[in-house]
Short mmCIF file of C-alpha atoms in Angstrom, two decimals:
data_model
loop_
_atom_site.label_atom_id
_atom_site.label_comp_id
_atom_site.label_asym_id
_atom_site.label_seq_id
_atom_site.Cartn_x
_atom_site.Cartn_y
_atom_site.Cartn_z
CA MET A 3 -19.17 93.20 170.18
CA LEU A 4 -19.65 96.69 171.57
CA ARG A 5 -17.78 95.82 174.77
CA LEU A 6 -14.97 94.16 172.82
CA HIS A 7 -14.71 97.18 170.52
CA ALA A 8 -14.60 99.63 173.43
CA ASP A 9 -11.92 97.56 175.21
CA VAL A 10 -9.76 97.26 172.09
CA HIS A 11 -10.21 100.94 171.23
CA GLY A 12 -9.19 101.91 174.76
CA ALA A 13 -6.15 99.61 174.72
CA ALA A 14 -5.01 100.94 171.35
CA GLY A 15 -4.96 104.53 172.57
CA GLU A 16 -5.64 107.77 170.77
CA ASP A 17 -5.23 107.87 167.01
CA GLU A 18 -6.63 109.69 164.02
CA ASP A 19 -9.71 107.49 163.82
CA LEU A 20 -12.65 108.35 161.68
CA PRO A 21 -15.53 109.55 163.88
CA HIS A 22 -17.67 106.46 163.18
CA THR A 23 -14.92 104.12 164.44
CA ALA A 24 -14.74 105.58 167.95
CA ALA A 25 -16.10 103.60 170.87
CA GLY A 26 -19.81 104.36 171.16
CA ASP A 27 -20.11 105.50 167.54
CA TRP A 28 -19.25 102.22 165.83
CA THR A 29 -21.87 99.89 164.35
CA PRO A 30 -21.02 96.29 165.21
CA HIS A 31 -20.99 94.03 162.20
CA VAL A 32 -19.57 90.82 160.83
CA THR A 33 -18.99 89.70 157.28
CA LEU A 34 -21.25 86.73 156.64
CA ALA A 35 -20.46 86.40 152.96
CA ARG A 36 -18.19 88.12 150.51
CA ARG A 37 -18.65 88.92 146.86
CA VAL A 38 -22.31 87.93 146.69
CA ARG A 39 -23.75 89.27 143.47
CA LEU A 40 -26.79 91.52 143.78
CA ALA A 41 -28.77 89.05 141.66
CA ASP A 42 -28.06 86.32 144.27
CA ILE A 43 -29.09 88.26 147.41
CA ALA A 44 -32.61 86.78 147.56
CA ALA A 45 -31.20 83.25 147.45
CA VAL A 46 -28.49 83.94 150.04
CA LEU A 47 -30.46 85.75 152.77
CA PRO A 48 -32.42 82.67 153.97
CA LEU A 49 -29.11 80.87 154.57
CA ILE A 50 -28.17 83.31 157.34
CA GLY A 51 -30.81 81.97 159.72
CA GLY A 52 -31.43 83.30 163.21
CA GLU A 53 -29.21 84.57 165.98
CA ILE A 54 -25.49 84.10 165.51
CA ARG A 55 -23.36 83.48 168.59
CA ALA A 56 -19.63 83.70 168.13
CA ARG A 57 -16.37 84.62 169.79
CA ALA A 58 -13.66 86.71 168.22
CA GLY A 59 -10.22 85.15 167.97
CA ARG A 60 -8.41 87.64 165.76
CA LEU A 61 -8.81 91.35 165.09
CA ARG A 62 -8.04 93.40 162.04
CA ARG A 63 -8.57 97.02 161.09
CA TRP A 64 -9.78 98.18 157.69
CA ASP A 65 -8.45 101.59 156.60
CA LYS A 66 -10.76 102.90 153.92
CA ARG A 67 -8.44 105.78 153.05
CA SER A 68 -5.53 103.54 152.09
CA ALA A 69 -7.64 100.46 151.27
CA THR A 70 -5.47 98.34 153.58
CA VAL A 71 -6.10 95.83 156.34
CA THR A 72 -3.90 95.84 159.46
CA ASP A 73 -3.76 92.61 161.44
CA LEU A 74 -4.14 93.55 165.12
CA GLY A 75 -3.32 90.08 166.37
CA GLY A 76 -5.07 87.06 167.74
CA PHE A 77 -6.20 86.14 171.22
CA ASP A 78 -8.02 83.44 173.13
CA GLY A 79 -11.68 84.40 172.81
CA ARG A 80 -12.91 81.60 175.09
CA ASN A 81 -13.16 83.79 178.22
CA GLU A 82 -16.51 85.54 177.93
CA ASN A 83 -15.41 88.19 180.44
CA ALA A 84 -12.28 89.11 178.52
CA GLY A 85 -12.70 91.99 176.15
CA VAL A 86 -9.12 92.25 174.94
CA PRO A 87 -6.16 89.93 174.48
CA GLY A 88 -4.30 88.78 177.57
CA ASP A 89 -0.76 89.73 178.54
CA ASP A 90 0.58 86.66 176.78
CA ASP A 91 -0.85 87.76 173.41
CA PRO A 92 -1.12 91.57 173.31
CA VAL A 93 -2.78 93.56 170.58
CA ASN A 94 -0.12 94.37 168.02
CA ALA A 95 -1.19 97.48 166.15
CA SER A 96 2.07 97.95 164.28
#
């Protein structure tokens, strides 16, 4: 995830990112569940299991300031050496 993030960040170019979103300062994470009530955490945690292996197929950017999500586009995540979308499916940050 760190390599993918650095590649996407580099391809997107300079912007007014928050310091913790810059390549090297970002904490990789995935959403495993949404809207789990605090009272249900103990019951949900064992469901996560061990290591999770996955490939990204679509990127989006959360902007906390405006509380909006920007779809950055999809790509073929099957190539383990590819960090960013190919020429046939470029990142669309607009």
